[in-house]
Amino acid sequence: MNKKPDLPTNVEKLRHKLDSLRSSANAAPERSDLANFSAGLTSALDELQRQADELILAKESAESESRKYYELFEGAPDGYIVTDTKGQIMEANKAAGEMLSVPPENLIGKPFSHFIERDSRIESDKKLEYLLTSKKSIIQNLELRLIPREHVPFHASLTIAITTDTKNEPTGLRWLIHDITERKLAEVELASTVTRLAQSNAEIERFAYAAAHDLKEPLRTVSTYMQLLKRDEKSNLSQDGTEILATISDSVSKMISLVDGLLMYSSATSTDGKLEISKVPLSEAVSEAIDFNLIVVQKSPSETFLMN
């Protein structure tokens, strides 16, 4: 390739030639027109030199910006690929080459679709057609399975942006590729955990149902005998005995209510999983528990210790 002429050097050479012509013109008065022309051309060369200097500065600034973006392109942790509108790879960074197990320079000219798993190609083709024909300029979080050369396929999330010319016509596509293998593995593990929890809940529900049924029968027996005692032995019971019998009867009734609630919970969770949530009057429950324990303490002959 021939080296392009150095504009500042050529300008300087032309300036030297003009200085030589000016000297010749000054030495020959009859050639004053040539001297005037030389002076005008010198002024034009000065302006050309100024513009050349500005052009050099702009070129250096553009090269600096280009190096900066190239370093960002190459150093990006995610894969970055530039293709034409048909998906033919034009550029690829280092991360993209590592993901696809192909050196970046060897990806140039290859269709990117060759690295998309067959089952995912239909979806990607539909998205690309929509992107190129709609007014949208970007598609985000397109999840596909990519196939590296001679390696195991992996899950990737793609962001595809369209590039346009000055007339807003599509000229190419930019592909940002993010490996989401770890996220997919976490999702599988989470789904497995949810399944195990559902199985555990089902076992708890079955146990609650069985336990409630097993508890309810003896409670009914106790309740029946309590009613018989009240009916047949009421006259033989002392006042303390009557109070104790009433407390036991209340406790049995509450226990039966708790068992019925347990059965209701088991039945509800085994059907639609929806429970009606209501407020629990804890103050009443605490008061009843205190009253019950006070009766026990008063009637117990043993020594009772209260601890703060």
Coordinates of C-alpha atoms in Angstrom, one line a residue:
M1 CA 0.0 0.0 0.0
N2 CA 1.4 3.4 -1.0
K3 CA 1.9 5.9 1.8
K4 CA -0.4 8.9 1.7
P5 CA 1.4 12.3 1.1
D6 CA 2.1 14.3 4.3
L7 CA 0.1 17.4 3.8
P8 CA 2.1 19.7 6.2
T9 CA 5.4 18.6 4.5
N10 CA 4.0 19.3 1.0
V11 CA 2.8 22.7 2.1
E12 CA 6.2 23.6 3.5
K13 CA 7.9 22.5 0.2
L14 CA 5.5 24.6 -1.8
R15 CA 6.2 27.6 0.5
H16 CA 9.9 27.3 -0.1
K17 CA 9.3 27.3 -3.9
L18 CA 7.1 30.4 -3.5
D19 CA 9.8 32.2 -1.5
S20 CA 12.3 31.4 -4.3
L21 CA 9.9 32.7 -6.9
R22 CA 9.3 35.8 -4.8
S23 CA 13.0 36.5 -4.7
S24 CA 13.2 36.1 -8.5
A25 CA 10.2 38.4 -9.0
N26 CA 11.7 41.2 -6.7
A27 CA 15.0 41.0 -8.7
A28 CA 13.0 41.7 -12.0
P29 CA 10.7 44.7 -11.6
E30 CA 9.0 43.9 -14.9
R31 CA 7.7 40.7 -13.2
S32 CA 5.8 42.6 -10.4
D33 CA 2.5 40.8 -11.3
L34 CA 4.2 37.5 -10.5
A35 CA 5.3 38.9 -7.1
N36 CA 1.7 40.0 -6.3
F37 CA 0.4 36.6 -7.3
S38 CA 3.1 34.9 -5.1
A39 CA 2.1 37.0 -2.1
G40 CA -1.6 36.0 -2.5
L41 CA -0.7 32.4 -2.9
T42 CA 1.5 32.6 0.3
S43 CA -1.6 33.9 2.2
A44 CA -3.6 31.0 0.9
L45 CA -0.9 28.6 1.9
D46 CA -0.9 30.0 5.4
E47 CA -4.6 29.4 5.7
L48 CA -4.1 25.9 4.3
Q49 CA -1.4 25.3 6.9
R50 CA -3.8 26.4 9.7
Q51 CA -6.5 24.1 8.4
A52 CA -4.0 21.3 8.1
D53 CA -2.9 21.8 11.7
E54 CA -6.6 21.7 12.9
L55 CA -7.1 18.5 10.8
I56 CA -4.2 16.9 12.5
L57 CA -5.5 17.7 16.0
A58 CA -8.9 16.4 15.1
K59 CA -7.4 13.2 13.7
E60 CA -5.4 12.7 16.9
S61 CA -8.5 13.3 19.0
A62 CA -10.5 10.9 16.9
E63 CA -7.8 8.2 17.1
S64 CA -7.7 8.7 20.9
E65 CA -11.5 8.2 21.2
S66 CA -11.3 5.3 18.8
R67 CA -8.6 3.6 21.0
K68 CA -10.7 4.3 24.1
Y69 CA -13.8 2.6 22.7
Y70 CA -11.8 -0.2 21.2
E71 CA -10.4 -0.9 24.7
L72 CA -13.9 -0.9 26.1
F73 CA -15.1 -3.2 23.3
E74 CA -12.2 -5.7 23.8
G75 CA -12.2 -5.5 27.6
A76 CA -15.9 -5.9 28.1
P77 CA -16.7 -8.9 30.4
D78 CA -19.7 -9.9 28.2
G79 CA -19.6 -11.0 24.6
Y80 CA -20.1 -8.2 22.0
I81 CA -20.7 -8.9 18.4
V82 CA -21.4 -6.6 15.4
T83 CA -23.2 -8.1 12.4
D84 CA -24.9 -6.9 9.3
T85 CA -28.7 -7.0 9.0
K86 CA -28.6 -10.6 8.0
G87 CA -26.6 -11.7 11.0
Q88 CA -23.2 -12.0 9.3
I89 CA -20.5 -11.3 11.9
M90 CA -18.4 -8.3 11.2
E91 CA -16.7 -7.7 14.5
A92 CA -16.3 -9.7 17.8
N93 CA -14.6 -9.0 21.0
K94 CA -12.4 -11.3 23.1
A95 CA -15.2 -12.4 25.5
A96 CA -17.4 -13.4 22.5
G97 CA -14.6 -15.5 21.2
E98 CA -14.2 -17.3 24.5
M99 CA -17.9 -17.9 24.9
L100 CA -18.2 -19.4 21.4
S101 CA -14.8 -21.2 21.6
V102 CA -13.6 -19.5 18.4
P103 CA -10.8 -16.8 18.1
P104 CA -12.5 -13.5 17.4
E105 CA -10.8 -13.0 14.1
N106 CA -12.1 -16.4 12.9
L107 CA -15.7 -15.4 13.7
I108 CA -15.6 -12.7 11.0
G109 CA -17.8 -13.6 8.1
K110 CA -19.7 -16.4 9.9
P111 CA -23.5 -16.3 10.4
F112 CA -24.2 -15.8 14.1
S113 CA -27.2 -18.1 13.7
H114 CA -24.8 -21.0 13.4
F115 CA -24.1 -20.6 17.1
I116 CA -27.8 -20.5 18.2
E117 CA -29.3 -23.9 19.2
R118 CA -31.8 -25.1 16.6
D119 CA -34.8 -25.0 18.9
S120 CA -34.0 -21.3 19.7
R121 CA -33.5 -20.1 16.1
I122 CA -37.2 -19.8 15.3
E123 CA -37.6 -17.4 18.3
S124 CA -34.5 -15.4 17.4
D125 CA -35.5 -15.1 13.8
K126 CA -39.0 -13.8 14.8
K127 CA -37.4 -11.2 17.1
L128 CA -34.9 -10.0 14.5
E129 CA -37.6 -9.6 11.9
Y130 CA -39.7 -7.7 14.3
L131 CA -36.7 -5.5 15.3
L132 CA -35.9 -4.7 11.6
T133 CA -39.5 -3.9 10.6
S134 CA -40.8 -2.2 13.6
K135 CA -39.9 1.2 15.1
K136 CA -38.1 -0.4 18.0
S137 CA -34.4 0.1 18.2
I138 CA -33.5 -2.5 20.8
I139 CA -34.6 -5.9 22.2
Q140 CA -33.5 -6.8 25.7
N141 CA -33.3 -10.0 27.7
L142 CA -33.8 -12.4 24.8
E143 CA -33.0 -15.8 26.4
L144 CA -31.4 -18.3 24.0
R145 CA -29.2 -21.4 24.2
L146 CA -25.9 -20.9 22.4
I147 CA -23.7 -23.6 21.1
P148 CA -19.9 -23.1 21.4
R149 CA -17.8 -25.0 18.9
E150 CA -17.3 -28.5 20.3
H151 CA -18.6 -27.5 23.7
V152 CA -21.7 -27.9 25.8
P153 CA -24.5 -25.4 25.0
F154 CA -25.2 -22.7 27.5
H155 CA -28.0 -20.3 28.4
A156 CA -27.4 -16.7 27.4
S157 CA -29.4 -13.4 27.7
L158 CA -29.0 -11.3 24.6
T159 CA -29.6 -7.6 24.0
I160 CA -29.8 -6.7 20.3
A161 CA -29.6 -3.1 19.1
I162 CA -30.1 -1.9 15.6
T163 CA -27.7 0.6 13.9
T164 CA -28.9 3.0 11.2
D165 CA -27.5 5.4 8.6
T166 CA -28.3 9.1 8.2
K167 CA -31.6 8.2 6.5
N168 CA -32.5 6.0 9.5
E169 CA -32.3 2.9 7.4
P170 CA -31.0 -0.3 9.2
T171 CA -27.3 -1.0 8.5
G172 CA -26.4 -3.6 11.1
L173 CA -27.0 -5.2 14.5
R174 CA -25.1 -5.1 17.8
W175 CA -25.3 -8.1 20.0
L176 CA -24.5 -8.1 23.7
I177 CA -24.2 -11.6 25.1
H178 CA -24.5 -12.4 28.8
D179 CA -23.9 -15.9 30.1
I180 CA -26.8 -16.8 32.5
T181 CA -25.8 -20.4 33.2
E182 CA -25.4 -19.7 37.0
R183 CA -28.8 -18.0 37.1
K184 CA -30.4 -20.9 35.4
L185 CA -28.8 -23.4 37.7
A186 CA -30.0 -21.3 40.7
E187 CA -33.6 -21.3 39.2
V188 CA -33.4 -25.1 38.9
E189 CA -32.3 -25.4 42.5
L190 CA -35.0 -23.0 43.6
A191 CA -37.6 -25.0 41.8
S192 CA -36.3 -28.2 43.4
T193 CA -36.5 -26.6 46.8
V194 CA -40.1 -25.4 46.2
T195 CA -41.0 -28.9 45.2
R196 CA -39.4 -30.4 48.3
L197 CA -41.2 -27.8 50.5
A198 CA -44.5 -28.6 48.8
Q199 CA -44.0 -32.3 49.6
S200 CA -43.1 -31.5 53.2
N201 CA -46.2 -29.3 53.5
A202 CA -48.3 -32.2 52.1
E203 CA -46.8 -34.6 54.7
I204 CA -47.5 -32.0 57.5
E205 CA -51.1 -31.7 56.3
R206 CA -51.6 -35.5 56.3
F207 CA -50.0 -35.7 59.7
A208 CA -52.2 -32.9 61.0
Y209 CA -55.3 -34.5 59.7
A210 CA -54.4 -37.9 61.2
A211 CA -53.4 -36.4 64.5
A212 CA -56.6 -34.3 64.7
H213 CA -58.7 -37.4 64.2
D214 CA -56.7 -39.4 66.7
L215 CA -57.1 -36.6 69.3
K216 CA -60.8 -35.9 68.8
E217 CA -62.1 -39.4 69.8
P218 CA -60.5 -39.5 73.3
L219 CA -61.6 -35.8 73.8
R220 CA -65.2 -36.8 73.0
T221 CA -64.9 -39.6 75.5
V222 CA -63.7 -37.3 78.2
S223 CA -66.4 -34.8 77.4
T224 CA -69.1 -37.5 77.6
Y225 CA -67.8 -38.6 81.1
M226 CA -67.7 -35.0 82.2
Q227 CA -71.3 -34.6 81.3
L228 CA -72.2 -37.8 83.2
L229 CA -70.4 -36.6 86.3
K230 CA -72.2 -33.3 86.2
R231 CA -75.6 -35.1 85.8
D232 CA -75.2 -38.1 88.2
E233 CA -72.7 -36.8 90.9
K234 CA -73.4 -33.2 91.0
S235 CA -75.0 -33.4 94.5
N236 CA -72.0 -35.4 95.8
L237 CA -69.3 -32.9 94.7
S238 CA -68.0 -30.1 96.9
Q239 CA -67.8 -26.6 95.7
D240 CA -64.1 -27.0 94.9
G241 CA -64.8 -30.2 93.0
T242 CA -67.6 -28.5 91.0
E243 CA -65.2 -25.6 90.1
I244 CA -62.5 -28.1 89.0
L245 CA -65.0 -30.1 86.9
A246 CA -66.2 -26.8 85.2
T247 CA -62.5 -25.9 84.4
I248 CA -61.8 -29.3 83.0
S249 CA -65.0 -29.2 80.9
D250 CA -64.0 -25.7 79.5
S251 CA -60.5 -27.0 78.7
V252 CA -61.9 -30.0 76.9
S253 CA -64.2 -27.8 74.9
K254 CA -61.4 -25.6 73.8
M255 CA -59.2 -28.6 72.9
I256 CA -62.1 -29.9 70.7
S257 CA -62.3 -26.5 69.1
L258 CA -58.5 -26.5 68.4
V259 CA -58.8 -30.0 66.9
D260 CA -61.7 -28.9 64.7
G261 CA -59.5 -25.9 63.6
L262 CA -56.7 -28.3 62.7
L263 CA -59.0 -30.4 60.6
M264 CA -60.3 -27.3 58.9
Y265 CA -56.7 -26.2 58.1
S266 CA -55.8 -29.6 56.7
S267 CA -58.9 -29.6 54.5
A268 CA -58.4 -26.1 53.2
T269 CA -54.7 -26.5 52.3
S270 CA -55.4 -29.8 50.6
T271 CA -57.9 -28.1 48.2
D272 CA -57.2 -24.6 47.0
G273 CA -54.5 -23.7 49.5
K274 CA -56.4 -20.5 50.5
L275 CA -57.1 -19.8 54.2
E276 CA -59.3 -17.2 55.7
I277 CA -57.1 -15.1 58.0
S278 CA -58.7 -13.5 61.0
K279 CA -57.5 -11.8 64.2
V280 CA -56.9 -13.9 67.3
P281 CA -58.0 -12.3 70.6
L282 CA -54.8 -13.0 72.5
S283 CA -55.9 -11.1 75.5
E284 CA -58.8 -13.4 76.1
A285 CA -56.6 -16.5 75.6
V286 CA -54.0 -15.2 78.1
S287 CA -56.7 -14.3 80.7
E288 CA -58.2 -17.8 80.4
A289 CA -54.8 -19.4 80.8
I290 CA -54.1 -17.3 83.9
D291 CA -57.5 -18.1 85.4
F292 CA -56.9 -21.8 84.8
N293 CA -53.5 -21.8 86.4
L294 CA -54.7 -19.8 89.4
I295 CA -57.3 -22.5 90.1
V296 CA -54.7 -25.2 89.8
V297 CA -52.3 -23.3 92.1
Q298 CA -55.1 -22.8 94.7
K299 CA -56.2 -26.4 94.7
S300 CA -52.7 -27.9 94.6
P301 CA -51.3 -28.9 98.0
S302 CA -47.7 -28.7 96.7
E303 CA -45.6 -25.6 96.9
T304 CA -45.6 -23.4 93.8
F305 CA -42.8 -21.1 92.7
L306 CA -43.4 -18.1 90.6
M307 CA -40.5 -16.8 88.5
N308 CA -40.2 -13.4 86.9

